[in-house]
Amino acid sequence: MKIKAVCPRDCYGGCSLILEVADGRITKVEGDKENRATEGIICRKGIEYISRNYGKNRLKKALKRVGEKGKGEFKEIDIEEALNEVAKRIKEVQEKEPLSFLFYKGAGEIGTASKVYNNFINQLNGYTYVYGDLCSAAGLEAVKATYGSVEHNAPWDLENANLIVIWGKNPANTNIQELIHIKRAREKGAKVVLIDIRKSETAKYADLVINPEVGTDLVLAMAIHNYLIENKKYDVDFVENFTYGFDEFKAEAKRYTLDYAERITKVSKEDIVYIADMMASIKPFTLICGFGIQRQAQGGQTVRAISLLPALLGSVGVVGGGFRYSNHTRPRLNIPKMLKPIKNIRGINVVNMGQEIKEKGIKCMLIQAANPVVSNPNSGALREALKELDFLVCIDTVVSETAKYADIILPAASTFEYYDVLRSYWHPYVMLHEKVTEPLGDSMHESRIYRELAKRMGLNEEKIPENNLEFVESILKYSKINATIDDLRKGPYLTDDYSEVVYRDRIFKTPSGKIEFKSILLEEQGFDGVPKYKENNLNNGFKLISIHNRDVINSQYLNIPSIQDKLDNPYAYINIDDAKEINIEDGEKIRVFNDNGSVELNAKLTYDIRRGHVIVPFGQDIDLNSLIKGQNTDIGLCTVFHNIEVNIEKAK
């Protein structure tokens, strides 16, 4: 039997799938060509769902720790015993010190159903939550402050662009279906420019590759703005009619002369002029911006400066134009009857979780679908904090690095073992996540876990939605999406009011009603209204940048043997000339370290990165984030993962 489904992994794709199911098991996974964005192309991770769901590492029973925390030594226990123990421990804390209970949820899947946790924790006497972001919040806040919403043209509209600038994104690894549309645009004669801190896998699809110094993209963008303004090569009519705060922005842009930009970015004046002239002369022009750009100290303002280039040139609200970062097309999906937060709560910043767990006296913690000792900054401090907790429960499908510190692990239903509805943050479809098989063993969806805990703790389990088709229907109705379950079962669904070209009506939901070169909202919040570069003091050692791996998503899939077998030993890219200076040979084991921590990797020498940089693919079996000290971005409370100072030496 073949069933249409969707991949809910936390990546751009949101790929439509066709599953073959026999005897209650998935036997084959392939792409569904009806999705115009993904066109039936799926990645290695999608193909591996059979290994992920049925492999030897999949949890089917509850586990109880029998060894030292962090060692991963457990024994299987009955699910009733596990639920009773978890409910008892949380209830004890709730009766004595409610705020000593910490709840933390990850974002491994992008569906809606996992949010039912809200109606559990908001029946408690109190709790501590985690605020801040590991992924894209600085950029999201930046785009919202600039355009009023975070949306972009349909993925397939890329084929109508005559110039595509890819800035800080590597779709060859992280958004492979986007390459379909980029290639088609090239076949029609479009030019492609790649701006990135390295010559990435996407470079072979580009006509021009520019590698600025890490952390200087804001300067490069502002220098392009300044050149276009000074030489009157921008769209005067569009700027006058549809933008706000241009005069203040223009005054700031004057600082970014070609000489200054060349010194800071290490990009030649000639290349800056060449890129700017291409943007001015080739229309329509589309700019694609990656998430990595905003994972640096000035990430939010950097995205603002980059996002304003299409606006300066009037390439917004047109076929083949616009700025692409993340696509939060409305209406969004929401669960009805969500309980309001209780008053007895407090927050812990995600960048300092380990430190604040200790400082705020956290005794009991529940982690849902997250692996923070791998994904979060300052992971060494977090590991130490988890060791000292009185009680830690993890809800997961595998024994992750974080789950090794748990006292109890509750087995969660895996993909295609529950109902859900979701939207991608790249394409506009609404998609049904079909339940095609029952959860294996004692595993269960979070909705049932929280209902079972609520029942044992004397809370109202009926306030926590059950995972069934009625739940999905209620989401569709509450979100004002005029579609039925049967509609979604036919394939990816577009809402009636969807427009392939965003902002065609020139309506922007900013305070001014226009695209804001000077953000009113940011100024009201105490931030700079126009992007301003602030030079850093990172002049010693190497600058660390982590990049995404093609075959894994952060720490997901590292537990699948077929993927593990094909991954190289942990490695780092180093410029060949840098390696000569510190006497490092290709393939040699090195130690990358700073005051925060250290990791050992093999050196891969290349001229594809600038001198002074060390680039490490994330998703390798190393504790890379032990090198990352907790720091928030300029806006959006995102985490600074890039442009971190490290030293390199031969491993002893």
XYZ file of C-alpha atoms in Angstrom:
652
model
C 0.000 0.000 0.000
C 1.262 3.480 -0.899
C 0.484 6.464 1.345
C 1.277 10.140 0.815
C 3.147 11.708 3.713
C 5.604 14.470 4.555
C 9.034 14.685 6.159
C 8.799 16.784 9.354
C 12.524 17.201 9.979
C 13.682 20.663 11.013
C 15.126 21.739 7.669
C 14.038 23.869 4.725
C 12.648 20.982 2.698
C 9.328 19.875 4.157
C 9.520 17.205 1.475
C 6.387 15.465 0.250
C 6.844 11.701 0.413
C 5.235 8.489 -0.742
C 5.564 5.623 1.732
C 5.139 1.963 0.926
C 3.653 0.133 3.901
C 3.288 -3.626 4.323
C 2.325 -5.626 7.416
C 2.346 -2.529 9.604
C 5.851 -1.444 8.639
C 7.280 1.118 6.236
C 9.206 -0.710 3.520
C 10.142 2.101 1.132
C 10.411 5.909 1.126
C 10.393 7.988 -2.032
C 9.670 11.581 -3.007
C 6.301 12.884 -4.203
C 6.613 14.875 -7.436
C 3.354 16.739 -6.825
C 5.195 19.179 -4.557
C 6.360 21.932 -6.949
C 9.050 23.013 -4.495
C 10.706 19.645 -3.921
C 9.641 17.821 -7.127
C 10.138 14.354 -5.677
C 13.778 14.928 -4.753
C 14.606 13.685 -1.257
C 17.890 13.636 0.606
C 19.821 10.858 2.262
C 18.145 11.647 5.580
C 14.699 11.048 4.115
C 15.742 7.767 2.571
C 17.063 6.614 5.956
C 13.670 6.733 7.726
C 13.477 2.949 7.645
C 16.802 2.693 9.503
C 15.790 5.533 11.805
C 12.461 4.000 12.786
C 13.423 0.327 12.886
C 17.158 0.347 13.542
C 18.856 -1.192 16.551
C 19.154 2.152 18.346
C 15.430 2.969 18.264
C 13.926 3.067 21.769
C 10.956 0.777 22.272
C 11.065 0.467 26.055
C 11.436 2.919 28.914
C 14.924 3.034 30.440
C 16.125 3.626 33.986
C 19.660 4.681 34.776
C 21.780 2.104 36.596
C 25.243 3.619 36.155
C 26.919 6.980 36.567
C 25.221 9.949 34.918
C 26.590 10.544 31.449
C 27.837 6.983 30.977
C 24.666 5.796 29.236
C 24.144 2.721 31.438
C 20.437 1.807 31.670
C 18.046 -1.079 32.167
C 14.647 -1.531 30.545
C 11.653 -1.019 32.815
C 7.913 -1.284 32.402
C 6.361 1.872 30.922
C 3.878 2.109 33.821
C 6.723 2.083 36.327
C 8.514 4.770 34.341
C 5.475 7.036 34.094
C 4.709 6.569 37.801
C 8.270 7.497 38.742
C 8.343 10.591 36.510
C 4.946 11.793 37.748
C 5.978 11.236 41.370
C 9.229 13.183 41.042
C 7.691 16.142 39.208
C 4.805 16.271 41.679
C 7.185 16.280 44.656
C 9.029 19.280 43.241
C 5.745 21.030 42.409
C 4.585 20.711 45.996
C 7.813 22.087 47.489
C 9.684 24.297 45.009
C 7.754 24.623 41.732
C 10.342 26.898 40.117
C 13.035 24.270 40.609
C 11.374 22.317 37.768
C 12.849 23.155 34.347
C 11.125 22.319 31.060
C 13.079 22.303 27.788
C 11.807 21.430 24.321
C 13.863 21.124 21.159
C 12.892 21.584 17.517
C 13.836 18.327 15.842
C 10.526 18.286 13.994
C 8.552 21.217 12.596
C 5.014 19.941 13.097
C 2.292 21.290 15.338
C 1.382 18.309 17.492
C 4.481 18.459 19.710
C 3.240 21.771 21.139
C 0.677 19.973 23.301
C 3.256 20.161 26.098
C 1.914 23.668 26.704
C -1.297 22.318 28.232
C 0.696 20.169 30.638
C 3.214 22.645 31.992
C 0.607 25.384 32.335
C -1.389 23.258 34.768
C 1.579 23.111 37.130
C 2.123 25.254 40.228
C 5.130 26.838 38.557
C 8.062 26.109 36.292
C 11.221 27.502 34.762
C 11.416 27.740 30.996
C 14.246 28.321 28.540
C 14.206 31.436 26.369
C 16.399 32.449 23.453
C 17.136 30.638 20.226
C 19.778 28.409 18.639
C 18.762 28.793 15.033
C 17.300 31.794 13.218
C 15.686 34.311 15.589
C 18.070 37.217 14.959
C 17.362 37.030 11.243
C 13.639 36.564 11.766
C 13.446 39.654 13.958
C 15.557 41.572 11.458
C 13.355 40.725 8.472
C 10.179 41.394 10.429
C 11.509 44.790 11.513
C 12.341 45.587 7.891
C 9.435 44.164 5.884
C 6.783 43.660 8.575
C 6.565 39.909 7.962
C 8.895 37.047 7.101
C 7.799 35.791 3.693
C 9.239 35.291 0.237
C 8.191 34.391 -3.273
C 7.394 30.780 -4.146
C 10.485 28.566 -4.445
C 9.732 27.907 -8.105
C 9.620 31.657 -8.815
C 13.432 31.562 -8.599
C 13.356 30.333 -12.172
C 12.148 33.799 -13.238
C 15.164 35.608 -11.771
C 17.896 36.940 -14.040
C 20.315 37.409 -11.125
C 20.460 35.230 -8.019
C 22.761 36.234 -5.177
C 23.222 33.475 -2.577
C 24.617 35.041 0.583
C 25.819 32.828 3.420
C 23.856 29.753 2.369
C 24.952 26.409 0.961
C 21.834 24.874 -0.634
C 23.950 22.040 -2.063
C 24.080 20.730 1.521
C 21.127 22.306 3.317
C 18.401 22.909 0.719
C 19.092 20.590 -2.190
C 15.725 21.157 -3.854
C 16.438 24.878 -4.145
C 19.189 23.922 -6.571
C 16.535 22.570 -8.946
C 15.163 26.076 -9.394
C 18.575 27.755 -9.410
C 19.753 25.418 -12.175
C 16.643 26.153 -14.247
C 17.221 29.878 -13.861
C 20.804 29.402 -15.073
C 19.588 27.404 -18.059
C 17.450 30.417 -18.967
C 20.478 32.692 -18.762
C 20.450 33.868 -15.149
C 23.704 34.786 -13.413
C 24.462 33.350 -9.978
C 26.727 34.981 -7.381
C 27.797 33.162 -4.207
C 28.961 35.238 -1.230
C 30.242 33.027 1.570
C 33.153 32.637 3.957
C 34.372 29.638 1.935
C 34.162 28.146 -1.519
C 31.318 25.789 -0.620
C 29.734 22.907 -2.509
C 27.311 25.419 -4.044
C 30.203 27.272 -5.729
C 30.099 25.020 -8.793
C 26.673 26.453 -9.614
C 27.880 30.062 -9.381
C 29.319 32.387 -12.004
C 31.145 34.392 -9.338
C 32.283 33.440 -5.824
C 33.242 36.056 -3.217
C 34.736 35.093 0.168
C 34.601 37.947 2.693
C 36.312 37.790 6.056
C 34.013 36.102 8.569
C 31.876 38.568 10.531
C 32.169 41.383 7.975
C 29.113 40.752 5.795
C 27.431 43.834 7.247
C 30.283 46.011 5.960
C 30.152 44.405 2.519
C 26.385 44.949 2.261
C 26.615 48.569 3.411
C 29.462 49.260 0.981
C 27.313 47.954 -1.873
C 24.471 50.192 -0.675
C 26.786 53.189 -0.523
C 28.201 52.622 -4.000
C 24.717 52.263 -5.507
C 23.435 55.370 -3.731
C 26.466 57.543 -4.458
C 26.372 56.607 -8.136
C 22.576 56.978 -8.370
C 22.160 53.379 -9.489
C 19.260 52.595 -7.169
C 15.502 52.717 -7.820
C 14.643 56.240 -6.706
C 10.904 55.935 -7.336
C 10.576 52.696 -5.364
C 12.605 54.065 -2.444
C 10.592 57.312 -2.310
C 7.197 55.623 -2.509
C 7.571 52.373 -0.598
C 10.332 52.810 1.986
C 10.855 54.696 5.250
C 13.963 56.182 6.886
C 16.119 56.266 3.773
C 17.857 59.571 4.549
C 19.162 58.287 7.904
C 20.249 55.046 6.267
C 21.981 56.939 3.459
C 23.903 59.025 6.009
C 25.128 55.871 7.772
C 26.005 54.166 4.473
C 28.467 56.965 3.621
C 30.832 55.544 6.228
C 31.310 52.386 4.175
C 33.620 53.540 1.436
C 35.187 51.071 -0.953
C 38.569 51.563 0.715
C 37.118 50.900 4.180
C 35.166 47.863 2.973
C 38.218 46.373 1.253
C 40.266 46.724 4.448
C 37.614 45.151 6.679
C 36.152 42.455 4.414
C 39.301 41.555 2.435
C 37.149 41.733 -0.720
C 38.724 43.885 -3.427
C 37.145 47.202 -4.383
C 36.848 45.920 -7.937
C 34.810 42.910 -6.852
C 32.518 45.047 -4.675
C 31.833 47.356 -7.607
C 31.328 44.401 -9.946
C 28.736 42.790 -7.653
C 26.945 46.101 -7.103
C 26.775 46.817 -10.835
C 25.359 43.344 -11.465
C 22.614 43.960 -8.904
C 21.817 47.342 -10.436
C 21.767 46.233 -14.050
C 20.331 42.716 -14.048
C 16.639 42.523 -13.224
C 14.743 40.872 -11.731
C 17.166 40.235 -8.899
C 16.669 37.736 -6.055
C 18.791 37.578 -2.894
C 18.889 34.338 -0.892
C 20.243 34.667 2.649
C 21.269 31.733 4.846
C 20.725 31.277 8.574
C 24.443 31.111 9.382
C 24.865 34.829 8.640
C 22.917 35.766 11.778
C 24.708 33.378 14.143
C 27.332 35.989 14.931
C 27.454 38.906 17.351
C 25.991 41.444 14.884
C 23.849 38.883 13.094
C 20.522 40.694 13.214
C 21.788 43.978 11.820
C 23.791 42.072 9.210
C 20.626 40.419 7.908
C 18.903 43.821 7.907
C 21.631 45.351 5.746
C 21.573 42.434 3.304
C 17.769 42.265 3.161
C 17.524 45.924 2.121
C 19.474 45.452 -1.123
C 16.455 44.210 -3.134
C 14.439 47.105 -1.688
C 17.083 49.652 -2.697
C 16.901 48.319 -6.247
C 13.104 48.035 -6.398
C 13.227 44.268 -6.816
C 10.498 43.557 -4.261
C 6.944 42.472 -5.040
C 7.919 41.411 -8.549
C 8.154 38.100 -10.366
C 11.676 36.689 -9.992
C 12.614 39.190 -7.301
C 12.694 39.642 -3.554
C 14.612 38.680 -0.444
C 14.586 35.070 0.751
C 15.419 34.101 4.323
C 12.580 32.080 5.835
C 9.015 31.677 4.653
C 6.377 32.181 7.354
C 3.478 32.414 4.939
C 0.162 33.043 6.616
C -2.047 31.644 7.952
C 0.139 29.844 10.455
C -0.852 26.606 12.163
C -2.044 26.879 15.754
C -3.569 24.506 18.297
C -6.947 25.631 19.696
C -7.599 25.963 23.431
C -3.973 26.481 24.383
C -3.705 27.337 28.071
C -2.258 30.726 28.948
C 1.070 30.733 30.818
C 0.683 30.633 34.558
C 2.159 33.530 36.551
C 4.654 31.583 38.648
C 7.329 31.191 35.984
C 10.862 32.389 35.281
C 13.332 32.009 32.441
C 16.807 30.693 31.758
C 18.769 31.993 28.771
C 19.585 29.190 26.353
C 23.163 30.451 25.955
C 23.870 29.989 29.681
C 21.792 26.930 30.539
C 24.487 25.096 32.469
C 25.431 28.069 34.605
C 21.846 29.112 35.306
C 20.674 25.596 36.163
C 23.130 25.745 39.044
C 22.535 29.374 40.003
C 18.742 29.047 40.047
C 18.688 25.806 41.987
C 17.068 23.580 39.360
C 16.451 20.157 40.836
C 14.196 18.440 38.307
C 14.215 18.768 34.510
C 12.157 17.420 31.628
C 13.648 17.479 28.124
C 11.465 16.814 25.094
C 12.998 16.092 21.679
C 16.243 17.931 22.337
C 19.925 17.130 22.664
C 21.296 20.259 24.361
C 24.679 18.875 25.421
C 25.484 18.669 21.708
C 23.387 21.514 20.294
C 23.793 24.254 22.908
C 26.758 26.547 23.585
C 29.087 26.030 26.540
C 28.244 22.341 26.483
C 30.883 21.464 29.065
C 29.150 23.538 31.736
C 25.797 22.056 30.746
C 27.076 18.500 31.121
C 28.308 19.317 34.617
C 24.966 20.873 35.538
C 22.999 17.852 34.325
C 25.156 15.584 36.462
C 24.083 17.498 39.569
C 20.328 17.408 38.940
C 18.263 15.380 41.390
C 16.139 14.052 38.555
C 16.231 14.298 34.759
C 13.699 12.756 32.385
C 14.146 12.750 28.616
C 11.482 12.008 26.017
C 13.237 10.732 22.898
C 13.425 8.035 20.241
C 17.086 7.188 20.976
C 19.585 7.432 23.801
C 21.108 10.755 22.785
C 24.206 12.279 24.365
C 21.875 14.286 26.613
C 19.701 11.301 27.448
C 22.797 9.562 28.829
C 22.437 11.902 31.827
C 18.774 11.002 32.383
C 17.349 9.077 35.297
C 14.405 7.946 33.186
C 14.049 7.931 29.395
C 10.514 7.733 28.032
C 10.338 6.281 24.492
C 8.633 8.620 22.019
C 6.676 7.757 18.908
C 8.798 8.218 15.831
C 8.025 9.789 12.454
C 4.858 8.435 10.757
C 3.654 6.928 14.063
C 1.423 9.899 14.916
C -0.823 12.469 13.220
C 0.259 16.027 12.587
C -0.041 18.923 10.164
C 2.839 21.177 9.213
C 4.248 23.878 6.979
C 7.812 24.256 5.795
C 9.799 27.434 6.393
C 10.823 27.415 2.731
C 7.741 26.536 0.684
C 4.060 27.473 1.222
C 2.255 24.114 1.287
C 0.094 22.814 4.136
C 0.821 19.093 4.550
C -0.610 16.189 6.469
C 1.806 14.113 8.507
C 0.027 10.784 8.224
C 0.104 8.142 10.920
C 0.866 5.033 8.875
C 2.053 2.621 11.579
C 1.563 2.202 15.312
C 4.346 3.277 17.715
C 6.826 0.464 18.335
C 6.820 -1.323 21.694
C 5.933 0.987 24.578
C 6.765 4.182 22.711
C 4.001 6.786 22.546
C 3.398 10.277 21.232
C 4.061 13.170 23.598
C 0.347 13.935 23.790
C -0.255 10.562 25.408
C 2.809 10.886 27.636
C 1.560 14.202 29.007
C -1.974 12.871 29.431
C -0.617 9.905 31.371
C 1.524 12.152 33.573
C -1.375 14.552 34.143
C -3.632 11.691 35.242
C -1.057 10.503 37.752
C -0.424 14.014 39.079
C -4.053 14.947 39.602
C -4.131 17.380 36.687
C -6.827 17.582 34.018
C -5.736 15.220 31.253
C -8.700 16.289 29.085
C -7.085 19.687 28.599
C -4.245 17.960 26.746
C -5.355 17.095 23.180
C -5.253 13.485 22.077
C -3.313 12.696 18.913
C -5.936 11.760 16.343
C -7.499 13.060 13.138
C -9.997 15.156 15.097
C -6.999 16.975 16.571
C -5.664 17.723 13.073
C -9.103 18.910 11.932
C -9.308 21.265 14.899
C -5.939 22.801 13.949
C -7.069 23.377 10.374
C -10.329 24.957 11.484
C -8.745 27.121 14.189
C -6.024 28.251 11.757
C -8.721 29.194 9.195
C -7.367 26.837 6.567
C -10.215 25.820 4.294
C -9.123 22.231 3.772
C -10.224 18.823 4.989
C -8.216 15.763 5.908
C -9.226 14.266 2.557
C -7.895 17.380 0.777
C -4.524 16.990 2.485
C -4.399 13.270 1.772
C -4.457 14.077 -1.937
C -1.093 15.805 -1.625
C 0.527 19.145 -0.666
C -2.127 21.857 -0.303
C -2.006 25.563 -1.154
C -4.449 27.917 0.562
C -6.913 29.753 -1.674
C -5.359 33.153 -1.019
C -1.739 32.129 -1.663
C 0.239 34.470 -3.912
C 3.435 33.279 -5.543
C 4.799 36.835 -5.371
C 4.876 38.303 -1.883
C 4.372 42.082 -1.394
C 2.951 42.463 -4.884
C 0.317 44.713 -3.270
C 3.057 46.864 -1.666
C 1.503 46.317 1.767
C 4.093 45.995 4.537
C 3.069 45.339 8.130
C 5.668 47.643 9.650
C 4.760 50.650 11.868
C 5.251 52.947 8.868
C 3.455 50.658 6.424
C 6.602 50.668 4.283
C 9.900 48.803 4.011
C 11.973 50.361 6.780
C 15.567 51.380 6.103
C 15.347 52.792 9.610
C 13.352 50.458 11.832
C 10.867 52.182 14.117
C 10.328 48.971 16.064
C 14.030 48.384 16.737
C 14.545 51.973 17.850
C 11.629 51.662 20.273
C 13.312 48.553 21.690
C 16.581 50.411 22.230
C 18.480 49.050 19.224
C 20.038 50.897 16.311
C 17.380 51.885 13.805
C 19.803 51.545 10.897
C 22.469 48.847 10.589
C 25.831 49.918 12.021
C 29.000 47.866 12.018
C 30.953 47.715 15.256
C 34.489 46.464 14.900
C 35.376 43.549 17.158
C 38.593 42.783 18.976
C 39.110 39.312 17.535
C 42.715 39.686 16.446
C 44.321 36.680 18.093
C 44.235 33.084 16.952
C 41.879 31.546 14.416
C 38.209 32.300 13.864
C 35.978 29.253 14.252
C 32.979 28.709 11.980
C 30.751 25.633 12.039
C 28.902 24.533 8.907
C 26.096 22.059 8.309
C 26.770 18.510 7.216
C 24.856 17.176 4.193
C 23.969 13.807 5.737
C 22.860 14.769 9.253
C 20.818 17.517 10.921
C 22.828 18.767 13.880
C 23.088 15.634 16.054
C 20.210 13.761 14.411
C 21.091 10.654 12.366
C 24.466 10.184 14.052
C 23.007 7.069 15.663
C 22.258 5.401 12.315
C 25.075 2.951 11.451
C 24.679 3.298 7.663
C 25.283 7.042 7.970
C 28.011 6.691 10.588
C 29.920 4.295 8.334
C 30.116 6.846 5.511
C 31.103 9.844 7.609
C 34.775 10.788 7.744
C 36.580 10.909 11.052
C 35.933 14.323 12.666
C 37.832 16.963 10.693
C 38.419 20.686 10.283
C 39.247 22.747 7.193
C 42.390 24.895 7.449
C 43.981 27.132 4.849
C 47.104 25.510 3.362
C 49.324 28.530 4.082
C 48.150 28.687 7.694
C 48.944 25.007 8.083
C 52.472 25.538 6.785
C 53.102 28.246 9.376
C 52.064 26.025 12.285
C 53.637 22.897 10.763
C 50.386 20.961 10.251
C 50.139 18.382 7.473
C 47.036 17.211 5.626
C 45.237 14.483 7.586
C 47.246 15.130 10.746
C 45.423 15.095 14.070
C 45.111 18.564 15.590
C 43.782 20.090 18.764
C 41.435 23.072 18.407
C 41.053 24.855 21.725
C 40.343 28.026 23.697
C 39.673 28.905 27.319
C 36.256 27.261 27.095
C 37.227 23.790 25.862
C 39.051 21.707 23.260
C 38.381 19.110 20.572
C 40.617 16.866 18.483
C 40.084 16.571 14.743
C 41.917 15.670 11.567
C 43.176 18.569 9.451
C 41.889 18.961 5.892
C 44.041 21.494 4.068
C 42.508 23.643 1.350
C 42.635 27.011 -0.390
C 38.823 27.136 -0.374
C 38.816 29.115 2.881
C 40.521 32.345 3.875
C 43.579 32.452 6.080
C 42.895 32.802 9.777
C 39.718 30.707 9.655
C 39.065 27.168 10.820
C 35.845 25.601 9.559
C 34.325 22.541 11.219
C 31.244 20.688 9.941
C 28.696 20.390 12.733
C 27.059 17.004 13.194
C 30.344 15.178 13.721
C 30.874 12.973 16.734
C 32.724 15.640 18.720
C 31.755 18.106 21.431
C 32.265 21.138 19.185
C 30.084 23.431 21.275
C 32.401 23.041 24.238
C 34.373 25.778 22.423
C 31.391 28.140 22.296
C 30.966 30.517 25.205
C 27.363 31.602 25.742
C 26.591 34.891 23.984
C 23.452 36.366 22.429
C 23.255 38.095 19.070
C 22.578 41.820 18.818
C 18.824 41.340 18.372
C 16.506 38.346 18.602
C 18.284 36.547 21.473
C 19.845 34.084 19.077
C 23.094 32.293 19.905
C 26.530 33.336 18.653
C 28.115 30.222 17.137
C 30.434 31.801 14.554
C 33.531 33.977 14.626
C 34.786 32.419 17.866
C 38.492 32.712 18.651
C 40.399 29.429 18.925
C 43.976 28.185 18.777
C 45.318 25.210 16.835
C 48.181 22.865 17.648
C 49.257 19.333 16.876
C 47.459 16.787 19.007
C 49.761 15.153 21.530
